[in-house]
Coordinates of C-alpha atoms in Angstrom, one line a residue:
Chain A
M866 CA -115.1 59.5 -0.6
K867 CA -113.5 60.3 2.7
G868 CA -110.2 58.5 1.8
G869 CA -107.7 56.8 4.0
R870 CA -106.1 59.5 6.1
N871 CA -104.8 56.8 8.5
L872 CA -103.6 54.4 5.8
Y873 CA -100.0 54.5 4.6
I874 CA -98.8 52.2 1.9
G875 CA -95.3 50.8 1.4
L876 CA -93.9 49.3 -1.8
V877 CA -91.3 46.9 -0.6
H878 CA -88.2 46.1 -2.6
Y879 CA -86.5 44.3 0.2
P880 CA -87.0 41.7 1.7
V881 CA -88.9 40.0 -1.0
Y882 CA -88.6 36.7 -2.8
N883 CA -87.0 36.3 -6.2
R884 CA -88.0 33.8 -8.8
R885 CA -86.2 31.0 -6.9
R886 CA -87.8 32.0 -3.6
E887 CA -84.5 33.4 -2.3
I888 CA -84.6 36.5 -0.2
S889 CA -83.5 39.4 -2.3
A890 CA -83.8 43.1 -3.2
T891 CA -85.6 44.1 -6.4
A892 CA -84.9 47.2 -8.6
V893 CA -87.2 50.1 -8.4
T894 CA -89.6 50.5 -11.4
N895 CA -90.6 54.0 -12.5
L896 CA -94.1 53.0 -13.5
D897 CA -94.8 51.3 -10.2
I898 CA -93.9 54.4 -8.4
H899 CA -96.0 56.7 -10.6
D900 CA -98.9 54.3 -10.6
L901 CA -98.9 53.8 -6.8
A902 CA -98.4 57.5 -6.1
R903 CA -101.4 58.4 -8.3
C904 CA -103.5 55.7 -6.5
A905 CA -102.3 57.1 -3.2
R906 CA -103.5 60.6 -4.2
T907 CA -106.8 59.2 -5.6
F908 CA -107.6 57.6 -2.3
D909 CA -106.3 60.5 -0.3
L910 CA -103.6 58.6 1.6
P911 CA -101.2 60.5 3.8
G912 CA -98.1 58.9 2.5
F913 CA -96.5 56.3 0.2
F914 CA -93.2 54.8 1.3
V915 CA -90.8 53.4 -1.3
V916 CA -88.8 50.9 0.7
T917 CA -85.3 50.0 -0.5
P918 CA -82.0 49.7 1.2
L919 CA -80.0 50.0 -2.0
E920 CA -78.2 53.3 -2.3
S921 CA -78.3 53.3 -6.1
Q922 CA -82.1 52.8 -6.0
I923 CA -82.6 55.5 -3.5
Q924 CA -80.8 57.9 -5.7
L925 CA -82.9 56.9 -8.6
V926 CA -86.1 57.5 -6.8
Q927 CA -84.8 60.8 -5.5
R928 CA -84.0 61.9 -9.0
L929 CA -87.4 60.8 -10.3
V930 CA -89.2 62.7 -7.5
R931 CA -87.1 65.8 -8.0
H932 CA -87.9 65.8 -11.7
W933 CA -91.6 65.8 -11.1
L934 CA -91.6 68.0 -8.0
E935 CA -89.1 70.7 -8.9
G936 CA -87.9 70.0 -12.4
E937 CA -89.5 70.2 -15.8
G938 CA -92.0 67.5 -14.9
A939 CA -93.6 69.9 -12.4
I940 CA -94.4 72.3 -15.2
Y941 CA -95.3 69.7 -17.7
N942 CA -97.7 67.8 -15.5
P943 CA -98.8 69.4 -12.2
T944 CA -101.2 66.6 -11.3
R945 CA -98.2 64.2 -11.3
K946 CA -96.5 66.5 -8.9
E947 CA -99.5 66.3 -6.6
A948 CA -99.2 62.6 -6.6
L949 CA -95.5 62.2 -6.3
S950 CA -95.3 64.6 -3.4
L951 CA -96.7 61.8 -1.3
I952 CA -93.6 59.7 -1.8
Q953 CA -91.3 59.1 1.1
L954 CA -88.1 57.0 0.9
S955 CA -87.2 54.6 3.6
R956 CA -84.4 52.1 3.9
S957 CA -86.5 49.5 5.7
I958 CA -90.0 48.8 6.7
E959 CA -89.0 49.5 10.3
E960 CA -87.7 53.0 9.4
A961 CA -91.0 53.8 7.7
E962 CA -92.9 52.6 10.8
Q963 CA -90.7 54.7 13.0
R964 CA -91.7 57.8 11.0
I965 CA -95.4 57.0 11.2
F966 CA -95.0 56.3 14.9
H967 CA -93.3 59.7 15.3
L968 CA -96.2 61.5 13.7
W969 CA -99.0 59.6 15.4
K970 CA -97.3 58.7 18.7
K971 CA -98.7 55.3 18.1
R972 CA -97.3 52.2 16.5
P973 CA -98.9 51.6 13.1
K974 CA -100.7 48.4 12.6
R975 CA -98.9 46.4 9.9
M976 CA -101.1 44.9 7.2
V977 CA -99.5 42.7 4.5
T978 CA -100.7 41.6 1.1
G979 CA -99.9 38.6 -1.0
A980 CA -101.2 36.3 -3.8
S981 CA -101.5 33.1 -1.7
P982 CA -104.6 32.3 0.4
S983 CA -104.1 31.8 4.1
P984 CA -106.4 30.7 6.9
S985 CA -105.3 33.6 9.0
A986 CA -106.1 36.2 6.3
I987 CA -108.8 38.8 6.9
D988 CA -111.3 39.7 4.2
Y989 CA -111.9 43.2 2.8
E990 CA -115.0 43.8 4.8
E991 CA -113.1 43.3 8.0
A992 CA -110.2 45.5 6.8
R993 CA -112.6 48.2 5.8
R994 CA -114.1 48.1 9.2
L995 CA -110.6 48.3 10.9
L996 CA -109.6 51.3 8.9
K997 CA -112.7 53.2 10.1
D998 CA -110.9 53.6 13.4
Q999 CA -109.3 56.9 12.4
E1000 CA -107.2 57.0 15.6
T1001 CA -105.0 54.1 14.5
P1002 CA -102.5 54.4 11.7
Y1003 CA -102.2 51.4 9.4
F1004 CA -99.2 50.5 7.1
L1005 CA -100.2 48.4 4.1
L1006 CA -97.3 46.6 2.5
F1007 CA -97.1 45.5 -1.2
G1008 CA -94.2 43.2 -2.2
T1009 CA -92.4 43.5 -5.5
G1010 CA -90.6 40.6 -7.2
W1011 CA -92.2 37.3 -6.1
G1012 CA -93.7 38.8 -3.1
L1013 CA -93.1 39.6 0.6
I1014 CA -91.2 37.0 2.5
Q1015 CA -93.0 34.6 4.9
E1016 CA -91.3 36.0 8.0
L1017 CA -92.8 39.4 7.3
K1018 CA -96.3 37.9 7.0
D1019 CA -95.7 36.1 10.3
H1020 CA -94.8 39.3 12.0
S1021 CA -97.6 41.5 10.9
D1022 CA -100.8 42.5 12.6
Y1023 CA -103.0 41.5 9.7
L1024 CA -102.6 39.5 6.5
L1025 CA -105.1 40.6 3.8
A1026 CA -106.8 38.0 1.7
P1027 CA -105.5 37.8 -1.9
I1028 CA -107.5 38.9 -4.9
E1029 CA -109.3 35.8 -6.0
G1030 CA -108.9 35.3 -9.8
K1031 CA -110.4 32.4 -11.6
G1032 CA -107.4 30.0 -11.0
Y1033 CA -105.0 32.8 -11.7
N1034 CA -103.2 35.0 -9.2
H1035 CA -100.6 36.8 -11.2
L1036 CA -101.6 40.5 -11.3
S1037 CA -98.9 43.1 -11.4
V1038 CA -98.2 44.9 -8.1
R1039 CA -99.5 48.1 -9.7
T1040 CA -102.9 46.7 -10.6
A1041 CA -103.2 44.5 -7.4
A1042 CA -102.5 47.6 -5.3
A1043 CA -105.1 49.6 -7.1
I1044 CA -107.8 47.0 -6.7
I1045 CA -106.9 46.5 -3.0
L1046 CA -107.0 50.2 -2.3
D1047 CA -110.4 50.5 -4.0
R1048 CA -111.7 47.6 -2.0
L1049 CA -110.5 49.2 1.2
L1050 CA -111.4 52.8 0.5
G1051 CA -113.3 53.1 -2.7
D1052 CA -116.7 54.7 -2.9
R1053 CA -119.4 52.2 -2.1
K1054 CA -122.3 54.5 -2.8
E1055 CA -123.6 52.1 -5.4
K1056 CA -124.5 49.8 -2.5
K1057 CA -127.4 52.0 -1.3
G1058 CA -128.2 51.5 2.3
E1059 CA -125.8 48.7 2.8
E1060 CA -122.8 50.6 4.0
D1061 CA -122.8 52.8 7.1
G1062 CA -121.6 55.7 5.1
S1063 CA -118.5 56.6 7.1
I1064 CA -116.3 56.1 4.1
G1065 CA -118.5 56.5 1.0
D1066 CA -119.8 60.1 0.8
G1067 CA -123.1 59.0 -0.7
Chain B
M226 CA -115.9 34.1 -9.1
K227 CA -117.7 33.3 -12.3
G228 CA -115.9 35.9 -14.3
G229 CA -117.0 37.9 -17.3
R230 CA -117.4 35.5 -20.1
N231 CA -119.5 38.0 -22.0
L232 CA -117.2 41.0 -21.3
Y233 CA -114.5 41.9 -23.8
I234 CA -112.2 44.8 -23.2
G235 CA -110.5 47.1 -25.6
L236 CA -107.4 49.3 -25.0
V237 CA -107.9 52.1 -27.5
H238 CA -104.9 53.9 -29.0
Y239 CA -107.0 55.6 -31.6
P240 CA -109.1 57.7 -31.6
V241 CA -108.1 59.4 -28.4
Y242 CA -107.2 62.9 -27.3
N243 CA -103.7 64.1 -26.9
R244 CA -102.5 66.6 -24.4
R245 CA -104.0 69.5 -26.5
R246 CA -107.3 67.7 -26.9
E247 CA -106.6 66.9 -30.6
I248 CA -107.7 63.6 -32.0
S249 CA -104.6 61.4 -32.2
A250 CA -103.1 58.0 -32.0
T251 CA -100.9 57.0 -29.1
A252 CA -98.0 54.5 -29.0
V253 CA -98.5 51.1 -27.6
T254 CA -97.0 50.6 -24.1
N255 CA -95.6 47.2 -23.2
L256 CA -96.7 47.4 -19.6
D257 CA -100.2 48.4 -20.4
I258 CA -100.6 45.3 -22.5
H259 CA -99.1 43.0 -19.9
D260 CA -101.1 44.5 -17.1
L261 CA -104.4 44.4 -18.9
A262 CA -103.9 40.9 -20.2
R263 CA -103.2 39.7 -16.7
C264 CA -106.3 41.5 -15.4
A265 CA -108.3 40.0 -18.3
R266 CA -107.1 36.5 -17.3
T267 CA -107.8 37.2 -13.6
F268 CA -111.4 38.1 -14.3
D269 CA -111.7 35.3 -16.8
L270 CA -112.6 37.5 -19.8
P271 CA -112.9 35.9 -23.2
G272 CA -110.8 38.5 -25.0
F273 CA -108.7 41.7 -24.8
F274 CA -108.4 43.8 -28.0
V275 CA -105.5 46.1 -28.5
V276 CA -106.9 48.7 -30.9
T277 CA -104.4 50.6 -33.1
P278 CA -104.4 51.4 -36.8
L279 CA -100.7 52.0 -36.9
E280 CA -98.8 49.3 -38.8
S281 CA -95.6 49.9 -36.7
Q282 CA -97.5 49.4 -33.5
I283 CA -99.3 46.3 -34.7
Q284 CA -96.0 44.7 -35.5
L285 CA -94.7 45.7 -32.1
V286 CA -97.6 44.0 -30.4
Q287 CA -97.3 40.9 -32.6
R288 CA -93.7 40.6 -31.7
L289 CA -94.4 41.0 -28.0
V290 CA -97.2 38.4 -28.1
R291 CA -95.1 36.0 -30.1
H292 CA -92.2 36.3 -27.6
W293 CA -94.5 35.3 -24.7
L294 CA -96.6 32.7 -26.6
E295 CA -94.0 30.9 -28.6
G296 CA -90.6 32.3 -27.8
E297 CA -88.4 32.3 -24.8
G298 CA -91.0 34.1 -22.7
A299 CA -93.3 31.1 -22.9
I300 CA -90.7 28.9 -21.2
Y301 CA -89.6 31.6 -18.8
N302 CA -93.1 32.5 -17.6
P303 CA -96.0 30.2 -18.6
T304 CA -98.5 32.3 -16.5
R305 CA -97.7 35.3 -18.7
K306 CA -98.4 33.2 -21.8
E307 CA -101.8 32.3 -20.3
A308 CA -102.6 36.0 -20.0
L309 CA -101.2 37.2 -23.3
S310 CA -103.0 34.5 -25.2
L311 CA -106.2 36.6 -24.7
I312 CA -104.8 39.4 -26.8
Q313 CA -106.3 40.2 -30.2
L314 CA -105.2 43.0 -32.4
S315 CA -107.7 45.1 -34.2
R316 CA -107.2 48.1 -36.4
S317 CA -110.4 49.8 -35.2
I318 CA -113.1 49.5 -32.6
E319 CA -115.5 48.6 -35.3
E320 CA -113.2 45.7 -36.5
A321 CA -113.1 44.3 -33.0
E322 CA -116.9 44.6 -32.7
Q323 CA -117.3 42.8 -36.0
R324 CA -115.3 39.9 -34.6
I325 CA -117.4 39.8 -31.5
F326 CA -120.5 39.9 -33.6
H327 CA -119.2 37.1 -35.7
L328 CA -118.8 34.9 -32.6
W329 CA -122.0 35.8 -30.9
K330 CA -124.3 36.5 -33.8
K331 CA -125.2 39.5 -31.8
R332 CA -123.9 43.1 -31.8
P333 CA -121.9 43.7 -28.6
K334 CA -123.1 46.5 -26.4
R335 CA -120.4 49.2 -26.3
M336 CA -119.5 50.5 -22.8
V337 CA -117.0 53.4 -22.6
T338 CA -115.0 54.6 -19.6
G339 CA -113.6 58.0 -18.8
A340 CA -112.3 60.3 -16.0
S341 CA -115.0 63.0 -16.3
P342 CA -118.4 62.8 -14.6
S343 CA -121.5 62.8 -16.9
P344 CA -125.2 62.9 -16.1
S345 CA -125.8 60.1 -18.6
A346 CA -123.2 57.7 -16.9
I347 CA -124.4 54.5 -15.3
D348 CA -123.0 53.4 -11.9
Y349 CA -121.2 50.1 -11.2
E350 CA -124.2 48.5 -9.6
E351 CA -126.1 49.0 -12.8
A352 CA -123.3 47.8 -15.0
R353 CA -122.8 44.7 -12.8
R354 CA -126.5 44.0 -13.3
L355 CA -126.3 44.4 -17.1
L356 CA -123.4 42.0 -17.3
K357 CA -125.3 39.3 -15.7
D358 CA -127.3 38.9 -18.9
Q359 CA -124.9 36.3 -20.2
E360 CA -126.6 36.2 -23.6
T361 CA -125.4 39.6 -24.5
P362 CA -121.7 40.4 -25.3
Y363 CA -120.3 43.7 -23.9
F364 CA -117.3 45.6 -25.2
L365 CA -115.7 47.8 -22.5
L366 CA -113.3 50.5 -23.9
F367 CA -110.4 52.1 -22.1
G368 CA -108.7 55.1 -23.7
T369 CA -105.0 55.8 -23.7
G370 CA -103.4 59.2 -23.9
W371 CA -105.9 61.9 -22.7
G372 CA -108.9 59.6 -23.1
L373 CA -111.5 58.4 -25.5
I374 CA -112.9 61.2 -27.8
Q375 CA -116.3 62.6 -27.1
E376 CA -117.8 61.3 -30.3
L377 CA -117.1 57.8 -29.1
K378 CA -118.8 58.4 -25.9
D379 CA -121.8 59.8 -27.8
H380 CA -122.1 56.7 -29.9
S381 CA -121.9 54.1 -27.1
D382 CA -124.6 52.1 -25.5
Y383 CA -123.3 52.9 -22.0
L384 CA -121.0 55.4 -20.4
L385 CA -119.5 54.1 -17.1
A386 CA -119.2 56.5 -14.2
P387 CA -115.6 57.6 -13.5
I388 CA -113.7 56.3 -10.4
E389 CA -114.2 59.1 -7.9
G390 CA -111.0 60.2 -6.3
K391 CA -110.9 62.9 -3.7
G392 CA -110.5 65.8 -6.2
Y393 CA -108.1 63.8 -8.3
N394 CA -108.9 61.8 -11.4
H395 CA -105.5 61.0 -12.9
L396 CA -105.1 57.3 -12.5
S397 CA -103.1 55.4 -15.1
V398 CA -105.2 53.4 -17.6
R399 CA -103.6 50.3 -16.1
T400 CA -104.8 50.9 -12.6
A401 CA -108.1 52.4 -13.6
A402 CA -108.9 49.4 -15.7
A403 CA -108.0 47.1 -12.9
I404 CA -110.3 48.9 -10.5
I405 CA -113.1 49.0 -13.0
L406 CA -112.9 45.3 -13.8
D407 CA -112.9 44.5 -10.1
R408 CA -115.9 46.6 -9.5
L409 CA -117.7 45.0 -12.4
L410 CA -116.7 41.4 -11.8
G411 CA -114.7 41.1 -8.6
D412 CA -115.8 38.7 -5.9
R413 CA -118.3 40.3 -3.6
K414 CA -118.4 37.5 -1.1
E415 CA -117.4 39.8 1.7
K416 CA -120.9 41.4 1.3
K417 CA -122.7 38.5 2.9
G418 CA -126.3 38.2 1.8
E419 CA -126.2 41.5 -0.1
E420 CA -125.5 40.1 -3.5
D421 CA -127.5 37.6 -5.4
G422 CA -124.5 35.3 -5.8
S423 CA -124.6 35.1 -9.5
I424 CA -121.1 36.6 -9.8
G425 CA -119.4 36.0 -6.5
D426 CA -118.9 32.3 -5.9
G427 CA -119.2 32.6 -2.1

C-alpha cells in the first residue's frame, strides 16, 4: 500500500461531549494512544496529533512517549518506538492545523468522524478519492468520550459517514479509527480491476 | 449489513507464543474483551469466545461479564450489556468448536489470523465469499501475545492473509480484529455495482 502521506489524524480530548452531552475534556488513555500510533504507522501516516488542553494530560503523554522513545521501552520494543514517534501533542485542533499548514503551506482540509448518520456525510469511496489528491493535506479527527461536538462538525470541510453496524453504533474509538483508516487507505488489491491502483500496490 | 450470523470469533489466550516464541498462556485484558464484544455486536456475530484454560482468568472474565450483564454496569451502560452478552468462555479452542458443532450439527470451519504472510493464506475476497455460505459455521481465531502457534495454523481449514502495512505489522489484536471483521463483513455499499449485495444492504 502507498499509505496516507497527506493524511494526519487527531485524537481529540477536547472539545467532546460527556455522557450528559455537555462539552468537556476527557482523560488521555494509554491504550488509545498506543493503538492509534500503531495504526498510523501501519497506514504510513505522517503524523498523529493527541489533542488536549490539560497540562496534566500533556505531561502524561510526554512521559509515555519518552518511555517508548528514549527509555526502557525503546529497548524492550523498538517497533513500538517506531509507531510512537509519530505522536505530536497539541493543545487544540487549531494548533495542530497550524503546524500542518506550516509544513504544507496549505490549510489542511478538516474531516470529522462520528457515530451518527447525517445527510451531509460523505461515504468512504468519496473520501478515498479525495485523499488521492496528494497535494492537499487532510486532518481526520476522532472524538473520545461521547464524541466530537456538533459545532466542530458544522465547521469542518467533510463529515465522514459512520460505520454502519446492525442497529449498533458503539465501537471504541480505537477500533472505529482502525476500521476507518483501513477503509480510507487499506489495500484493496482483493478487488481486482475495480480500483485504479493509485493506493493499493496490487 | 446482513452481518455474520455464521461467523464466531475466538480470542485465544492459549496456546500462543510469548516474546521468546515459547508456547504460553497470556493474561486476559479487559479492553480486548470489551472492544471485541463491541465489534462482534456491530457485525452481528452470533458469539465471541474468550479462550483460556487458566482458572484465575476464567473467574476474572466471569466477574467482568456479570458486572455488565447483571451488576451496576448493566444500568450504567445498556449498550455494553448488549455487546458483552455475546461472550462465551471456553477452556480450549476445541471446547468452543464442540459448542458450535452442538448448535449447528456441523463442524465449524476454523479460520486463523496472523501477522506473517504465507503462500497458503486466502485473501479477504475469498474469505468474504466463503462466509456467504450461511449453512456452514466458521470460527475465526485471533491470537493474543505474540500470536497463534504454528501448529494451530497447520491444523486449520483456512489461514487468512495478514493486514499489509507499509513494512509494519504490529497492530494490536483489538484493532487488527476490527479491521479484519470489517473486511469480511463490513458494508460495501460504497462499491456500487461491484458486489453482489448479499452482504451489504445497499
